[in-house]
mmCIF file of C-alpha atoms in Angstrom:
data_model
loop_
_atom_site.group_PDB
_atom_site.id
_atom_site.type_symbol
_atom_site.label_atom_id
_atom_site.label_comp_id
_atom_site.label_asym_id
_atom_site.label_seq_id
_atom_site.Cartn_x
_atom_site.Cartn_y
_atom_site.Cartn_z
ATOM 1 C CA ASP C 1 0.000 0.000 0.000
ATOM 2 C CA ALA C 2 1.777 3.102 -1.267
ATOM 3 C CA GLY C 3 1.829 6.001 1.130
ATOM 4 C CA VAL C 4 2.106 9.645 0.149
ATOM 5 C CA THR C 5 4.772 10.163 -2.491
ATOM 6 C CA GLN C 6 6.500 13.493 -3.012
ATOM 7 C CA SER C 7 8.970 14.541 -5.672
ATOM 8 C CA PRO C 8 11.629 15.649 -5.901
ATOM 9 C CA THR C 9 13.217 14.959 -2.512
ATOM 10 C CA HIS C 10 15.694 17.804 -2.748
ATOM 11 C CA LEU C 11 15.838 20.891 -4.916
ATOM 12 C CA ILE C 12 18.140 23.896 -5.206
ATOM 13 C CA LYS C 13 16.833 27.004 -6.950
ATOM 14 C CA THR C 14 18.015 30.563 -7.467
ATOM 15 C CA ARG C 15 16.164 33.615 -6.194
ATOM 16 C CA GLY C 16 13.507 34.755 -8.660
ATOM 17 C CA GLN C 17 13.047 31.331 -10.201
ATOM 18 C CA GLN C 18 9.895 29.260 -10.160
ATOM 19 C CA VAL C 19 9.481 25.759 -8.734
ATOM 20 C CA THR C 20 6.921 22.964 -8.956
ATOM 21 C CA LEU C 21 6.607 20.293 -6.314
ATOM 22 C CA ARG C 22 4.527 17.170 -6.766
ATOM 23 C CA CYS C 23 2.504 14.928 -4.506
ATOM 24 C CA SER C 24 0.669 11.646 -5.014
ATOM 25 C CA PRO C 25 -1.733 10.914 -2.167
ATOM 26 C CA LYS C 26 -2.127 7.649 -0.346
ATOM 27 C CA SER C 27 -4.375 5.156 -2.113
ATOM 28 C CA GLY C 28 -7.997 5.888 -1.264
ATOM 29 C CA HIS C 29 -7.322 9.487 -0.210
ATOM 30 C CA ASP C 30 -8.839 12.354 -2.163
ATOM 31 C CA THR C 31 -7.748 15.418 -0.184
ATOM 32 C CA VAL C 32 -4.291 16.933 -0.341
ATOM 33 C CA SER C 33 -2.865 19.596 1.955
ATOM 34 C CA TRP C 34 0.475 21.351 1.653
ATOM 35 C CA TYR C 35 2.610 22.619 4.515
ATOM 36 C CA GLN C 36 5.820 24.600 4.734
ATOM 37 C CA GLN C 37 8.214 23.789 7.554
ATOM 38 C CA ALA C 38 11.099 26.172 8.156
ATOM 39 C CA LEU C 39 14.063 24.915 10.144
ATOM 40 C CA GLY C 40 13.241 24.674 13.842
ATOM 41 C CA GLN C 41 9.561 25.501 13.336
ATOM 42 C CA GLY C 42 6.330 23.583 13.140
ATOM 43 C CA PRO C 43 4.700 23.066 9.731
ATOM 44 C CA GLN C 44 2.606 25.979 8.461
ATOM 45 C CA PHE C 45 -0.542 25.311 6.424
ATOM 46 C CA ILE C 46 -0.353 26.582 2.845
ATOM 47 C CA PHE C 47 -3.574 25.267 1.288
ATOM 48 C CA GLN C 48 -5.798 22.249 0.833
ATOM 49 C CA TYR C 49 -7.290 20.752 -2.310
ATOM 50 C CA TYR C 50 -10.424 18.651 -2.563
ATOM 51 C CA GLU C 51 -12.320 17.741 -5.731
ATOM 52 C CA GLU C 52 -9.796 19.749 -7.751
ATOM 53 C CA GLU C 53 -10.683 22.942 -5.892
ATOM 54 C CA GLU C 54 -8.725 24.931 -3.324
ATOM 55 C CA ARG C 55 -10.865 24.414 -0.223
ATOM 56 C CA GLN C 56 -8.826 26.356 2.319
ATOM 57 C CA ARG C 57 -5.810 28.616 2.232
ATOM 58 C CA GLY C 58 -3.358 29.679 4.895
ATOM 59 C CA ASN C 59 -1.569 32.983 5.229
ATOM 60 C CA PHE C 60 0.699 32.650 2.217
ATOM 61 C CA PRO C 61 1.126 35.124 -0.665
ATOM 62 C CA ASP C 62 -0.271 34.549 -4.138
ATOM 63 C CA ARG C 63 3.196 33.452 -5.266
ATOM 64 C CA PHE C 64 2.142 30.101 -3.825
ATOM 65 C CA SER C 65 -0.389 28.342 -6.012
ATOM 66 C CA GLY C 66 -1.516 24.807 -6.501
ATOM 67 C CA HIS C 67 -3.494 22.383 -8.496
ATOM 68 C CA GLN C 68 -5.185 19.042 -8.015
ATOM 69 C CA PHE C 69 -5.659 16.607 -10.864
ATOM 70 C CA PRO C 70 -8.531 14.174 -11.488
ATOM 71 C CA ASN C 71 -6.413 11.337 -10.063
ATOM 72 C CA TYR C 72 -6.125 13.379 -6.808
ATOM 73 C CA SER C 73 -2.410 14.079 -7.234
ATOM 74 C CA SER C 74 -1.370 17.654 -6.609
ATOM 75 C CA GLU C 75 1.234 20.245 -7.456
ATOM 76 C CA LEU C 76 2.533 23.176 -5.469
ATOM 77 C CA ASN C 77 3.970 26.044 -7.504
ATOM 78 C CA VAL C 78 6.017 28.860 -6.064
ATOM 79 C CA ASN C 79 6.912 31.852 -8.251
ATOM 80 C CA ALA C 80 9.566 34.529 -7.764
ATOM 81 C CA LEU C 81 11.416 32.502 -5.156
ATOM 82 C CA LEU C 82 12.834 34.286 -2.134
ATOM 83 C CA LEU C 83 15.576 33.111 0.207
ATOM 84 C CA GLY C 84 12.892 32.806 2.889
ATOM 85 C CA ASP C 85 11.095 30.161 0.846
ATOM 86 C CA SER C 86 13.852 27.704 1.759
ATOM 87 C CA ALA C 87 12.098 25.026 3.785
ATOM 88 C CA LEU C 88 10.814 21.481 3.904
ATOM 89 C CA TYR C 89 7.557 21.271 1.951
ATOM 90 C CA LEU C 90 5.227 18.578 3.183
ATOM 91 C CA CYS C 91 2.231 17.074 1.490
ATOM 92 C CA ALA C 92 -0.444 15.389 3.588
ATOM 93 C CA SER C 93 -3.358 13.383 2.259
ATOM 94 C CA SER C 94 -6.653 12.392 3.810
ATOM 95 C CA SER C 95 -10.008 11.016 2.785
ATOM 96 C CA GLY C 96 -12.803 13.569 2.336
ATOM 97 C CA THR C 97 -14.049 14.755 5.690
ATOM 98 C CA ALA C 98 -12.359 11.982 7.631
ATOM 99 C CA ILE C 99 -9.673 13.094 10.004
ATOM 100 C CA GLY C 100 -6.543 11.107 9.432
ATOM 101 C CA TYR C 101 -3.603 12.685 7.721
ATOM 102 C CA THR C 102 -0.687 10.840 6.182
ATOM 103 C CA PHE C 103 2.392 12.898 5.455
ATOM 104 C CA GLY C 104 4.824 12.381 2.633
ATOM 105 C CA SER C 105 8.554 12.456 3.218
ATOM 106 C CA GLY C 106 8.765 16.027 1.992
ATOM 107 C CA THR C 107 10.710 18.075 -0.515
ATOM 108 C CA ARG C 108 13.663 20.034 0.827
ATOM 109 C CA LEU C 109 13.828 23.306 -1.145
ATOM 110 C CA THR C 110 16.905 25.484 -0.895
ATOM 111 C CA VAL C 111 16.864 28.935 -2.488
ATOM 112 C CA VAL C 112 20.271 30.497 -3.089
ATOM 113 C CA GLN A 1 -0.852 35.014 20.982
ATOM 114 C CA LYS A 2 0.131 31.937 18.989
ATOM 115 C CA GLU A 3 -2.704 29.640 17.979
ATOM 116 C CA VAL A 4 -0.921 26.543 19.286
ATOM 117 C CA GLU A 5 1.859 26.864 21.814
ATOM 118 C CA GLN A 6 4.077 24.120 23.200
ATOM 119 C CA ASN A 7 6.200 24.137 26.319
ATOM 120 C CA SER A 8 9.645 25.471 25.667
ATOM 121 C CA GLY A 9 12.360 22.935 25.201
ATOM 122 C CA PRO A 10 14.526 21.212 24.739
ATOM 123 C CA LEU A 11 13.475 18.566 27.231
ATOM 124 C CA SER A 12 15.993 16.031 28.473
ATOM 125 C CA VAL A 13 15.027 12.956 30.493
ATOM 126 C CA PRO A 14 16.919 9.830 31.542
ATOM 127 C CA GLU A 15 16.044 6.475 30.023
ATOM 128 C CA GLY A 16 13.109 4.889 31.822
ATOM 129 C CA ALA A 17 11.681 8.195 33.062
ATOM 130 C CA ILE A 18 8.359 9.817 32.161
ATOM 131 C CA ALA A 19 8.536 12.620 29.608
ATOM 132 C CA SER A 20 5.777 15.216 29.811
ATOM 133 C CA LEU A 21 4.972 17.426 26.840
ATOM 134 C CA ASN A 22 2.426 20.225 27.014
ATOM 135 C CA CYS A 23 0.435 22.252 24.532
ATOM 136 C CA THR A 24 -2.139 25.035 24.749
ATOM 137 C CA TYR A 25 -4.413 26.289 21.978
ATOM 138 C CA SER A 26 -6.380 29.470 21.456
ATOM 139 C CA ASP A 27 -9.404 28.382 19.366
ATOM 140 C CA ARG A 28 -12.033 27.307 21.883
ATOM 141 C CA GLY A 29 -14.018 25.674 19.062
ATOM 142 C CA SER A 30 -11.231 23.179 18.313
ATOM 143 C CA GLN A 31 -12.388 19.580 18.193
ATOM 144 C CA SER A 32 -9.458 17.422 17.144
ATOM 145 C CA PHE A 33 -6.007 17.188 18.665
ATOM 146 C CA PHE A 34 -2.936 15.313 17.570
ATOM 147 C CA TRP A 35 0.606 14.554 18.605
ATOM 148 C CA TYR A 36 3.173 13.950 15.909
ATOM 149 C CA ARG A 37 6.741 12.729 16.278
ATOM 150 C CA GLN A 38 9.340 14.022 13.862
ATOM 151 C CA TYR A 39 12.838 12.648 13.627
ATOM 152 C CA SER A 40 15.515 14.956 12.290
ATOM 153 C CA GLY A 41 15.193 15.345 8.526
ATOM 154 C CA LYS A 42 12.054 13.212 8.374
ATOM 155 C CA SER A 43 8.354 13.952 8.016
ATOM 156 C CA PRO A 44 5.900 14.054 10.957
ATOM 157 C CA GLU A 45 4.469 10.728 12.085
ATOM 158 C CA LEU A 46 1.147 10.575 13.912
ATOM 159 C CA ILE A 47 1.461 8.923 17.321
ATOM 160 C CA MET A 48 -1.741 9.974 19.113
ATOM 161 C CA SER A 49 -5.084 11.582 18.370
ATOM 162 C CA ILE A 50 -7.649 12.664 20.955
ATOM 163 C CA TYR A 51 -11.078 14.213 20.548
ATOM 164 C CA SER A 52 -12.766 14.025 23.995
ATOM 165 C CA ASN A 53 -11.837 15.353 27.403
ATOM 166 C CA GLY A 54 -9.833 12.949 29.508
ATOM 167 C CA ASP A 55 -7.035 10.494 28.906
ATOM 168 C CA LYS A 56 -6.305 8.236 25.978
ATOM 169 C CA GLU A 57 -3.644 5.571 26.326
ATOM 170 C CA ASP A 58 -1.765 3.710 23.607
ATOM 171 C CA GLY A 59 1.126 1.614 24.807
ATOM 172 C CA ARG A 60 3.676 3.857 26.491
ATOM 173 C CA PHE A 61 1.901 7.004 25.300
ATOM 174 C CA THR A 62 -0.950 8.811 27.064
ATOM 175 C CA ALA A 63 -2.638 11.879 25.639
ATOM 176 C CA GLN A 64 -4.640 14.114 27.951
ATOM 177 C CA LEU A 65 -7.173 16.714 26.838
ATOM 178 C CA ASN A 66 -8.834 19.450 28.884
ATOM 179 C CA LYS A 67 -11.008 21.597 26.628
ATOM 180 C CA ALA A 68 -12.034 23.934 29.446
ATOM 181 C CA SER A 69 -8.400 24.841 30.011
ATOM 182 C CA GLN A 70 -7.571 24.541 26.276
ATOM 183 C CA TYR A 71 -4.745 22.230 27.148
ATOM 184 C CA VAL A 72 -3.377 19.037 25.627
ATOM 185 C CA SER A 73 -0.520 16.950 26.934
ATOM 186 C CA LEU A 74 1.440 13.864 26.006
ATOM 187 C CA LEU A 75 3.075 11.575 28.522
ATOM 188 C CA ILE A 76 5.685 9.072 27.436
ATOM 189 C CA ARG A 77 6.317 6.394 30.033
ATOM 190 C CA ASP A 78 9.494 4.342 30.237
ATOM 191 C CA SER A 79 11.219 6.716 27.824
ATOM 192 C CA GLN A 80 13.708 5.148 25.435
ATOM 193 C CA PRO A 81 16.595 6.723 23.510
ATOM 194 C CA SER A 82 14.601 5.966 20.339
ATOM 195 C CA ASP A 83 11.957 8.411 21.607
ATOM 196 C CA SER A 84 14.437 11.252 21.076
ATOM 197 C CA ALA A 85 12.770 13.460 18.472
ATOM 198 C CA THR A 86 10.775 16.638 18.036
ATOM 199 C CA TYR A 87 7.177 16.314 19.205
ATOM 200 C CA LEU A 88 4.593 18.442 17.456
ATOM 201 C CA CYS A 89 1.178 19.283 18.846
ATOM 202 C CA ALA A 90 -1.432 19.910 16.154
ATOM 203 C CA VAL A 91 -5.015 21.088 16.358
ATOM 204 C CA ILE A 92 -7.927 21.244 13.935
ATOM 205 C CA GLY A 93 -9.924 24.325 14.823
ATOM 206 C CA GLY A 94 -13.645 24.862 14.665
ATOM 207 C CA GLY A 95 -15.735 26.572 11.993
ATOM 208 C CA THR A 96 -14.001 27.226 8.708
ATOM 209 C CA SER A 97 -10.750 25.846 10.086
ATOM 210 C CA TYR A 98 -12.121 22.371 9.555
ATOM 211 C CA GLY A 99 -9.506 20.129 7.952
ATOM 212 C CA LYS A 100 -6.610 22.523 8.532
ATOM 213 C CA LEU A 101 -3.939 21.328 10.954
ATOM 214 C CA THR A 102 -2.358 24.096 13.017
ATOM 215 C CA PHE A 103 0.931 23.041 14.557
ATOM 216 C CA GLY A 104 2.878 24.257 17.528
ATOM 217 C CA GLN A 105 6.541 25.019 17.180
ATOM 218 C CA GLY A 106 7.553 21.614 18.523
ATOM 219 C CA THR A 107 9.407 20.408 21.592
ATOM 220 C CA ILE A 108 12.726 18.647 21.211
ATOM 221 C CA LEU A 109 12.963 15.624 23.478
ATOM 222 C CA THR A 110 16.245 13.917 24.265
ATOM 223 C CA VAL A 111 16.290 10.651 26.204
ATOM 224 C CA HIS A 112 19.756 9.906 27.497
ATOM 225 C CA PRO A 113 20.920 6.425 28.526
#
């Protein structure tokens, strides 16, 4: 039973560039949430996708955008990268309104 | 005031001792509470969930919830060196916060032999 899969695992980008991170949810899950975790901090909620729509959004600028595909997989896009965007980006999946989140192993983004 | 606040760490306990981790939250409408364990460089792993006032035990772990005091705690009995990790308290708030996990900043626990 495949868990949540994220790609890539590590990424180095230059300030001003754009990045796309990908997430495949756990089998049977249809909801995907994205979190940003800076070093030494707890994860911060970016947004959540359900039925290909953004259902909730955290306090992140419009540079952060996402998408969910019909197969429930999701992408997180970040434009105009800043040094402060360097973090571990976590994807968590769940099933509809059920409460039970499974986290992927994350993508470590470094902006130089 | 932070939405979810954890007791300041790091916390160091000897092997075999009880480790006590505390968390307070600001949204009185919160209904769901979680403790995650995160090893260095890894993703969070759910170890306990609690939804009702009182205690919930699972092996060496006990979660305690007091909604009136807006307080959640995690006790780890017979602590082992393998329990050394960052422990994250997470809450799902009420109303439109449904489905959104709000995390505390984490408490680093070290269990020394």
